[in-house]
Amino acid sequence: MNSIETFYPLLGKQSKVVITMHQKPDGDAMGSALGLYHFLIRFEHEVTVISPTNWANFLNWMPCVEKVHNYENCSANADKMIEAADWIFCLDFNVLHRTKSMEQSLLKAKAVKILIDHHEQPQTEVFDYGISLTSKSSTCEMIYDFIVGSGNRDKINLDIATCLYTGLMTDTGSFRFPSTTASVHLAVAYFKEIGLNHSIIHEKIYDVNTEDRLHLLGNSLAKRMEVFYEYNAALMAITKADLLKFSAKTGDTEGLVNYLLSIEGIKFGALVIDRDEERKWSFRSKGSFDVNEFARKHFNGGGHKNAAGGHSKDSLEETVRKFKEILLDYAETLR
Ligand code: 5GP
Ligand code: MN
């Protein structure tokens, strides 16, 4: 993988561009993809954003989100665009299988592939250019760096600032996680200088709950949470029946895992959700406990040191049982 700086001179060459991100894109994945979209159209490239799957409704206000294709609804057409692309930007993921059924199409594509991402252990051999920095708060911060690094800061308009602020805000837990560096605040300061209204973005992302979503939260806290004080750990297991009862939509369970870490003294939070095809894990930690390693070792996953995910094909009961058994081995580490 060549360094991202060596890609900068190519930026001016009119190209067909596909931008993609991980399945079920979150604020950072969608924000970085749309932020880069708004930047690249300023060079008159032909730019298409393809999401491997659908996404949460709370992202649907973002500028040009209506132009994003959902691969699951238009795979034949999307495959043609991927095949015809000169460049494919892969954002906020670093292993192709995180694009689910798009993986094969991406592998076959002749396009130059560019990685911009902040997760651990990238599959660097499949990318031609790229940058992978786990020290970065978000992929949105890296898109800001890409724009500034390529000498184009003056091209940042309010659409770009809005999209990038969204990912900076969501991936830093509203600027509270240790990943919130001076560079993060400097990027935000620049967005403010050009006129960004940040409080509207907070409202659009966080103040759009449905009654059902709050009931799901209430039920999860009251009935689905187990705290293991001797391990400084907490678990939440959401059943299929819960998802049905509270009409859960994509994104409705986002943020649930953070409640576990908000319990005093808890350093490791694990949330498992009984999705149709798999049991999906979200792991969060505070301090030195490495959930990326935990997710990789036990639940086919990965991510960052303090935030990772994984999955299991076992039943919910079995995967919870397995988790509790594994936890016994971490008594020392978590104390
Ligand atoms: P979340 O718990 O919000 O789904 O994911 C937490 C972090 O881990 C995110 O940065 C996400 O991209 C990453 N992640 C989630 N699930 C997986 C997975 O199955 N594999 C890998 N490699 N990363 C994941
Ligand atoms: Mn991210």
Tab-separated table of C-alpha atoms and ligand atoms in Angstrom:
chain	number	residue	atom	x	y	z
A	1	MET	CA	0.000	0.000	0.000
A	2	ASN	CA	1.504	3.326	-1.103
A	3	SER	CA	1.280	6.258	1.263
A	4	ILE	CA	-1.721	8.550	0.889
A	5	GLU	CA	0.528	11.535	0.055
A	6	THR	CA	1.533	9.820	-3.185
A	7	PHE	CA	-2.133	9.855	-4.206
A	8	TYR	CA	-2.532	13.638	-3.867
A	9	PRO	CA	-1.073	14.494	-7.329
A	10	LEU	CA	-3.755	12.293	-8.951
A	11	LEU	CA	-6.650	14.228	-7.381
A	12	GLY	CA	-7.001	16.612	-10.317
A	13	LYS	CA	-7.339	13.825	-12.923
A	14	GLN	CA	-11.030	13.480	-13.790
A	15	SER	CA	-12.148	10.044	-12.680
A	16	LYS	CA	-15.053	7.724	-11.994
A	17	VAL	CA	-15.097	7.286	-8.240
A	18	VAL	CA	-16.896	4.876	-5.913
A	19	ILE	CA	-16.859	5.547	-2.174
A	20	THR	CA	-17.854	2.793	0.216
A	21	MET	CA	-17.805	2.086	3.936
A	22	HIS	CA	-18.588	-0.706	6.417
A	23	GLN	CA	-21.992	-2.371	6.540
A	24	LYS	CA	-24.642	-0.658	8.679
A	25	PRO	CA	-22.708	2.625	8.414
A	26	ASP	CA	-22.624	4.751	11.566
A	27	GLY	CA	-22.111	8.524	11.823
A	28	ASP	CA	-18.398	8.237	11.071
A	29	ALA	CA	-18.775	5.888	8.105
A	30	MET	CA	-21.598	7.886	6.513
A	31	GLY	CA	-20.037	11.231	7.494
A	32	SER	CA	-16.655	10.385	5.996
A	33	ALA	CA	-18.202	8.960	2.812
A	34	LEU	CA	-20.444	11.984	2.245
A	35	GLY	CA	-17.740	14.445	3.345
A	36	LEU	CA	-15.382	12.966	0.759
A	37	TYR	CA	-18.219	12.936	-1.805
A	38	HIS	CA	-18.802	16.683	-1.357
A	39	PHE	CA	-15.054	17.293	-1.642
A	40	LEU	CA	-14.503	15.169	-4.764
A	41	ILE	CA	-17.451	16.609	-6.702
A	42	ARG	CA	-15.672	19.955	-6.434
A	43	PHE	CA	-13.073	18.488	-8.849
A	44	GLU	CA	-15.839	17.371	-11.191
A	45	HIS	CA	-15.169	13.717	-10.687
A	46	GLU	CA	-18.104	11.382	-11.245
A	47	VAL	CA	-18.731	10.200	-7.697
A	48	THR	CA	-21.031	7.437	-6.392
A	49	VAL	CA	-21.438	6.430	-2.756
A	50	ILE	CA	-22.437	2.808	-2.158
A	51	SER	CA	-23.309	1.518	1.303
A	52	PRO	CA	-23.154	-2.287	1.694
A	53	THR	CA	-26.449	-2.230	3.632
A	54	ASN	CA	-29.089	0.155	4.960
A	55	TRP	CA	-28.366	2.608	7.785
A	56	ALA	CA	-30.067	4.268	10.748
A	57	ASN	CA	-32.825	6.824	10.091
A	58	PHE	CA	-31.047	9.372	12.270
A	59	LEU	CA	-28.502	9.822	9.450
A	60	ASN	CA	-31.134	10.652	6.854
A	61	TRP	CA	-30.828	14.437	7.149
A	62	MET	CA	-27.206	14.468	5.965
A	63	PRO	CA	-26.492	16.515	2.808
A	64	CYS	CA	-26.886	14.238	-0.269
A	65	VAL	CA	-27.663	11.097	1.781
A	66	GLU	CA	-30.507	10.509	-0.693
A	67	LYS	CA	-27.864	9.842	-3.344
A	68	VAL	CA	-26.290	6.977	-1.387
A	69	HIS	CA	-27.039	3.568	-2.917
A	70	ASN	CA	-27.901	0.633	-0.692
A	71	TYR	CA	-26.055	-2.336	-2.251
A	72	GLU	CA	-28.663	-4.770	-0.953
A	73	ASN	CA	-31.331	-3.049	-3.067
A	74	CYS	CA	-29.357	-2.550	-6.289
A	75	SER	CA	-26.475	-5.027	-6.351
A	76	ALA	CA	-26.477	-5.579	-10.148
A	77	ASN	CA	-26.333	-1.873	-10.867
A	78	ALA	CA	-23.838	-1.231	-8.080
A	79	ASP	CA	-21.599	-4.052	-9.356
A	80	LYS	CA	-21.474	-2.271	-12.738
A	81	MET	CA	-20.448	0.991	-11.064
A	82	ILE	CA	-17.771	-0.811	-9.050
A	83	GLU	CA	-16.494	-2.524	-12.200
A	84	ALA	CA	-16.359	0.757	-14.134
A	85	ALA	CA	-14.700	2.778	-11.350
A	86	ASP	CA	-11.206	4.244	-11.705
A	87	TRP	CA	-10.886	4.733	-7.946
A	88	ILE	CA	-12.603	3.052	-5.021
A	89	PHE	CA	-12.283	4.727	-1.630
A	90	CYS	CA	-12.782	2.361	1.313
A	91	LEU	CA	-13.613	4.318	4.433
A	92	ASP	CA	-13.969	3.421	8.109
A	93	PHE	CA	-13.193	-0.294	7.653
A	94	ASN	CA	-10.025	-2.141	6.740
A	95	VAL	CA	-10.988	-5.723	5.906
A	96	LEU	CA	-13.159	-6.284	2.854
A	97	HIS	CA	-15.481	-8.780	4.522
A	98	ARG	CA	-16.913	-5.867	6.537
A	99	THR	CA	-18.741	-4.917	3.335
A	100	LYS	CA	-20.629	-8.244	3.501
A	101	SER	CA	-21.910	-9.265	0.062
A	102	MET	CA	-19.977	-6.455	-1.677
A	103	GLU	CA	-16.674	-8.152	-0.846
A	104	GLN	CA	-16.407	-10.248	-4.025
A	105	SER	CA	-17.255	-7.336	-6.259
A	106	LEU	CA	-14.608	-5.159	-4.569
A	107	LEU	CA	-12.024	-7.919	-4.867
A	108	LYS	CA	-12.681	-8.288	-8.602
A	109	ALA	CA	-12.637	-4.542	-9.320
A	110	LYS	CA	-9.755	-3.246	-11.421
A	111	ALA	CA	-9.962	0.214	-9.857
A	112	VAL	CA	-7.211	1.780	-7.779
A	113	LYS	CA	-8.277	1.132	-4.167
A	114	ILE	CA	-7.631	3.724	-1.499
A	115	LEU	CA	-7.971	2.996	2.214
A	116	ILE	CA	-8.638	5.707	4.803
A	117	ASP	CA	-9.330	4.162	8.191
A	118	HIS	CA	-8.522	4.105	11.906
A	119	HIS	CA	-9.139	0.458	12.922
A	120	GLU	CA	-6.530	-2.079	14.066
A	121	GLN	CA	-4.830	-4.578	11.728
A	122	PRO	CA	-5.623	-3.471	8.153
A	123	GLN	CA	-5.667	-5.884	5.202
A	124	THR	CA	-3.084	-3.646	3.477
A	125	GLU	CA	-2.387	-6.047	0.592
A	126	VAL	CA	-5.728	-5.302	-1.103
A	127	PHE	CA	-5.229	-1.511	-1.228
A	128	ASP	CA	-3.059	0.472	-3.658
A	129	TYR	CA	-2.888	3.675	-1.612
A	130	GLY	CA	-3.945	4.448	1.865
A	131	ILE	CA	-3.546	5.515	5.408
A	132	SER	CA	-4.381	3.512	8.512
A	133	LEU	CA	-3.920	5.324	11.813
A	134	THR	CA	-5.368	3.875	15.007
A	135	SER	CA	-4.444	7.063	16.854
A	136	LYS	CA	-7.084	9.002	14.913
A	137	SER	CA	-10.423	9.741	16.558
A	138	SER	CA	-12.439	9.022	13.453
A	139	THR	CA	-12.295	8.497	9.725
A	140	CYS	CA	-13.892	11.936	9.415
A	141	GLU	CA	-10.807	13.453	11.051
A	142	MET	CA	-8.690	11.575	8.490
A	143	ILE	CA	-10.771	12.941	5.589
A	144	TYR	CA	-10.164	16.425	7.018
A	145	ASP	CA	-6.414	15.623	7.104
A	146	PHE	CA	-6.633	14.292	3.527
A	147	ILE	CA	-8.234	17.516	2.312
A	148	VAL	CA	-5.815	19.754	4.210
A	149	GLY	CA	-2.796	17.567	3.391
A	150	SER	CA	-3.552	17.727	-0.314
A	151	GLY	CA	-3.560	21.532	-0.090
A	152	ASN	CA	-7.308	21.952	-0.463
A	153	ARG	CA	-8.511	23.349	2.867
A	154	ASP	CA	-10.098	26.271	1.040
A	155	LYS	CA	-12.408	23.787	-0.720
A	156	ILE	CA	-14.126	22.843	2.578
A	157	ASN	CA	-17.692	24.134	2.382
A	158	LEU	CA	-20.561	23.771	4.840
A	159	ASP	CA	-21.690	20.424	3.380
A	160	ILE	CA	-18.228	18.952	3.908
A	161	ALA	CA	-17.952	20.483	7.400
A	162	THR	CA	-21.400	19.173	8.377
A	163	CYS	CA	-20.629	15.611	7.271
A	164	LEU	CA	-17.187	15.540	8.880
A	165	TYR	CA	-18.395	17.085	12.144
A	166	THR	CA	-20.994	14.306	12.403
A	167	GLY	CA	-18.369	11.556	12.450
A	168	LEU	CA	-16.013	13.500	14.706
A	169	MET	CA	-18.848	13.941	17.169
A	170	THR	CA	-20.216	10.380	17.085
A	171	ASP	CA	-16.852	8.543	17.149
A	172	THR	CA	-15.529	10.635	20.052
A	173	GLY	CA	-18.723	10.210	22.109
A	174	SER	CA	-19.367	13.944	21.694
A	175	PHE	CA	-15.709	14.840	22.294
A	176	ARG	CA	-15.234	12.887	25.522
A	177	PHE	CA	-13.171	9.783	24.612
A	178	PRO	CA	-9.362	9.885	24.987
A	179	SER	CA	-9.113	9.960	21.165
A	180	THR	CA	-10.307	13.599	21.291
A	181	THR	CA	-6.986	15.296	20.599
A	182	ALA	CA	-6.058	18.902	19.984
A	183	SER	CA	-6.223	18.116	16.243
A	184	VAL	CA	-9.883	17.144	16.641
A	185	HIS	CA	-10.683	20.473	18.277
A	186	LEU	CA	-8.639	22.345	15.650
A	187	ALA	CA	-10.645	20.721	12.847
A	188	VAL	CA	-13.871	21.663	14.624
A	189	ALA	CA	-12.561	25.206	15.176
A	190	TYR	CA	-12.040	25.507	11.428
A	191	PHE	CA	-15.591	24.280	10.752
A	192	LYS	CA	-16.897	26.873	13.206
A	193	GLU	CA	-14.870	29.588	11.484
A	194	ILE	CA	-16.580	28.871	8.181
A	195	GLY	CA	-19.996	28.980	9.839
A	196	LEU	CA	-20.942	25.465	10.963
A	197	ASN	CA	-23.996	25.266	13.233
A	198	HIS	CA	-22.883	22.356	15.428
A	199	SER	CA	-25.808	22.251	17.860
A	200	ILE	CA	-28.252	21.426	15.078
A	201	ILE	CA	-26.156	18.362	14.254
A	202	HIS	CA	-26.317	17.151	17.869
A	203	GLU	CA	-30.098	17.561	17.807
A	204	LYS	CA	-30.504	15.757	14.494
A	205	ILE	CA	-28.458	12.784	15.690
A	206	TYR	CA	-29.399	12.534	19.367
A	207	ASP	CA	-32.811	14.136	19.786
A	208	VAL	CA	-34.724	12.012	17.327
A	209	ASN	CA	-35.789	9.106	19.535
A	210	THR	CA	-39.085	7.383	18.999
A	211	GLU	CA	-41.201	6.342	21.966
A	212	ASP	CA	-40.473	2.697	21.044
A	213	ARG	CA	-36.727	3.286	21.150
A	214	LEU	CA	-36.917	4.744	24.654
A	215	HIS	CA	-39.078	1.803	25.753
A	216	LEU	CA	-36.479	-0.583	24.331
A	217	LEU	CA	-33.823	1.279	26.334
A	218	GLY	CA	-35.938	1.100	29.509
A	219	ASN	CA	-36.589	-2.598	29.077
A	220	SER	CA	-32.925	-3.322	28.341
A	221	LEU	CA	-31.720	-1.486	31.452
A	222	ALA	CA	-34.402	-3.001	33.678
A	223	LYS	CA	-34.432	-6.582	32.417
A	224	ARG	CA	-31.499	-7.406	30.176
A	225	MET	CA	-28.490	-6.144	32.120
A	226	GLU	CA	-26.168	-8.153	34.337
A	227	VAL	CA	-23.349	-6.574	36.316
A	228	PHE	CA	-20.326	-8.605	37.381
A	229	TYR	CA	-18.788	-6.319	39.986
A	230	GLU	CA	-15.980	-8.751	40.775
A	231	TYR	CA	-14.859	-8.430	37.132
A	232	ASN	CA	-15.711	-4.722	36.717
A	233	ALA	CA	-17.763	-5.920	33.756
A	234	ALA	CA	-21.365	-5.697	32.612
A	235	LEU	CA	-23.377	-7.535	30.002
A	236	MET	CA	-26.582	-6.736	28.156
A	237	ALA	CA	-28.327	-9.332	25.975
A	238	ILE	CA	-31.188	-8.191	23.753
A	239	THR	CA	-33.538	-10.896	22.538
A	240	LYS	CA	-35.264	-11.186	19.191
A	241	ALA	CA	-38.583	-10.814	21.027
A	242	ASP	CA	-37.432	-7.448	22.456
A	243	LEU	CA	-36.554	-6.201	18.975
A	244	LEU	CA	-39.991	-7.228	17.726
A	245	LYS	CA	-41.911	-5.900	20.728
A	246	PHE	CA	-40.332	-2.445	20.459
A	247	SER	CA	-40.322	-2.425	16.617
A	248	ALA	CA	-36.548	-1.888	16.630
A	249	LYS	CA	-35.141	-0.300	13.477
A	250	THR	CA	-31.539	-0.151	12.299
A	251	GLY	CA	-29.684	2.140	14.721
A	252	ASP	CA	-32.134	1.754	17.613
A	253	THR	CA	-29.657	-0.304	19.645
A	254	GLU	CA	-26.741	2.076	18.964
A	255	GLY	CA	-25.461	3.621	22.182
A	256	LEU	CA	-26.986	0.964	24.469
A	257	VAL	CA	-23.563	-0.474	25.272
A	258	ASN	CA	-22.382	2.882	26.626
A	259	TYR	CA	-24.837	2.629	29.523
A	260	LEU	CA	-22.845	-0.332	30.809
A	261	LEU	CA	-19.658	1.742	30.998
A	262	SER	CA	-21.556	4.512	32.785
A	263	ILE	CA	-21.884	2.293	35.877
A	264	GLU	CA	-19.300	3.395	38.422
A	265	GLY	CA	-16.219	1.188	38.329
A	266	ILE	CA	-17.234	-0.778	35.214
A	267	LYS	CA	-14.338	-1.087	32.776
A	268	PHE	CA	-15.728	-3.607	30.307
A	269	GLY	CA	-19.179	-3.513	28.732
A	270	ALA	CA	-20.529	-6.165	26.363
A	271	LEU	CA	-23.779	-5.956	24.442
A	272	VAL	CA	-25.136	-8.821	22.380
A	273	ILE	CA	-28.116	-8.581	20.081
A	274	ASP	CA	-30.013	-11.496	18.614
A	275	ARG	CA	-30.043	-10.498	14.944
A	276	ASP	CA	-31.590	-12.809	12.362
A	277	GLU	CA	-28.427	-14.195	10.829
A	278	GLU	CA	-26.062	-13.851	13.809
A	279	ARG	CA	-25.593	-12.743	17.388
A	280	LYS	CA	-23.907	-9.322	17.062
A	281	TRP	CA	-21.537	-8.215	19.833
A	282	SER	CA	-20.485	-4.696	20.768
A	283	PHE	CA	-17.645	-4.375	23.248
A	284	ARG	CA	-16.502	-1.219	25.015
A	285	SER	CA	-13.815	-0.648	27.622
A	286	LYS	CA	-12.180	2.056	29.654
A	287	GLY	CA	-8.432	2.148	30.232
A	288	SER	CA	-6.071	-0.644	29.325
A	289	PHE	CA	-8.482	-3.527	28.673
A	290	ASP	CA	-8.187	-4.267	24.946
A	291	VAL	CA	-11.589	-5.179	23.481
A	292	ASN	CA	-10.185	-5.381	19.932
A	293	GLU	CA	-8.060	-8.297	21.088
A	294	PHE	CA	-10.970	-9.793	23.039
A	295	ALA	CA	-13.317	-9.557	20.036
A	296	ARG	CA	-10.740	-11.058	17.671
A	297	LYS	CA	-9.860	-13.907	19.970
A	298	HIS	CA	-13.349	-14.997	20.987
A	299	PHE	CA	-16.015	-13.554	18.693
A	300	ASN	CA	-14.665	-13.275	15.097
A	301	GLY	CA	-14.455	-9.525	15.375
A	302	GLY	CA	-12.184	-6.551	15.820
A	303	GLY	CA	-12.161	-2.771	15.952
A	304	HIS	CA	-10.310	-0.503	18.341
A	305	LYS	CA	-8.742	-0.999	21.763
A	306	ASN	CA	-11.699	0.575	23.595
A	307	ALA	CA	-14.509	-0.132	21.094
A	308	ALA	CA	-14.895	-3.284	19.061
A	309	GLY	CA	-17.509	-5.621	17.666
A	310	GLY	CA	-17.890	-9.248	16.758
A	311	HIS	CA	-20.392	-11.928	15.912
A	312	SER	CA	-21.339	-15.497	16.624
A	313	LYS	CA	-23.496	-18.085	14.887
A	314	ASP	CA	-24.453	-19.735	18.222
A	315	SER	CA	-27.865	-19.139	19.793
A	316	LEU	CA	-28.227	-16.165	22.132
A	317	GLU	CA	-28.238	-18.441	25.193
A	318	GLU	CA	-25.120	-20.274	24.025
A	319	THR	CA	-23.189	-17.142	23.120
A	320	VAL	CA	-24.039	-15.578	26.512
A	321	ARG	CA	-22.967	-18.776	28.268
A	322	LYS	CA	-19.715	-18.769	26.321
A	323	PHE	CA	-19.113	-15.104	27.199
A	324	LYS	CA	-19.552	-15.780	30.918
A	325	GLU	CA	-17.194	-18.731	30.736
A	326	ILE	CA	-14.560	-16.654	28.918
A	327	LEU	CA	-14.954	-13.834	31.461
A	328	LEU	CA	-13.627	-16.162	34.172
A	329	ASP	CA	-10.227	-16.083	32.446
A	330	TYR	CA	-10.103	-12.289	32.637
A	331	ALA	CA	-10.512	-11.941	36.410
A	332	GLU	CA	-6.918	-10.780	36.840
A	333	THR	CA	-6.857	-8.452	33.815
A	334	LEU	CA	-10.090	-6.728	34.726
A	335	ARG	CA	-9.514	-6.287	38.431
B	1	5GP	P1	-19.992	-1.319	17.148
B	1	5GP	O1	-19.981	-1.976	18.470
B	1	5GP	O2	-20.387	0.129	17.246
B	1	5GP	O3	-20.736	-2.089	16.105
B	1	5GP	O4	-18.488	-1.334	16.638
B	1	5GP	C1	-17.429	-0.827	17.415
B	1	5GP	C2	-16.198	-0.688	16.549
B	1	5GP	O5	-15.738	-1.970	16.139
B	1	5GP	C3	-16.458	0.083	15.262
B	1	5GP	O6	-15.342	0.856	14.985
B	1	5GP	C4	-16.667	-0.993	14.225
B	1	5GP	O7	-16.278	-0.535	12.969
B	1	5GP	C5	-15.805	-2.144	14.739
B	1	5GP	N1	-16.443	-3.442	14.493
B	1	5GP	C6	-17.707	-3.807	14.804
B	1	5GP	N2	-17.963	-5.088	14.455
B	1	5GP	C7	-16.838	-5.557	13.895
B	1	5GP	C8	-16.479	-6.831	13.312
B	1	5GP	O8	-17.249	-7.788	13.273
B	1	5GP	N3	-15.200	-6.927	12.826
B	1	5GP	C9	-14.318	-5.885	12.870
B	1	5GP	N4	-13.093	-6.073	12.368
B	1	5GP	N5	-14.628	-4.686	13.412
B	1	5GP	C10	-15.855	-4.512	13.915
B	2	MN	MN	-14.969	5.245	12.763
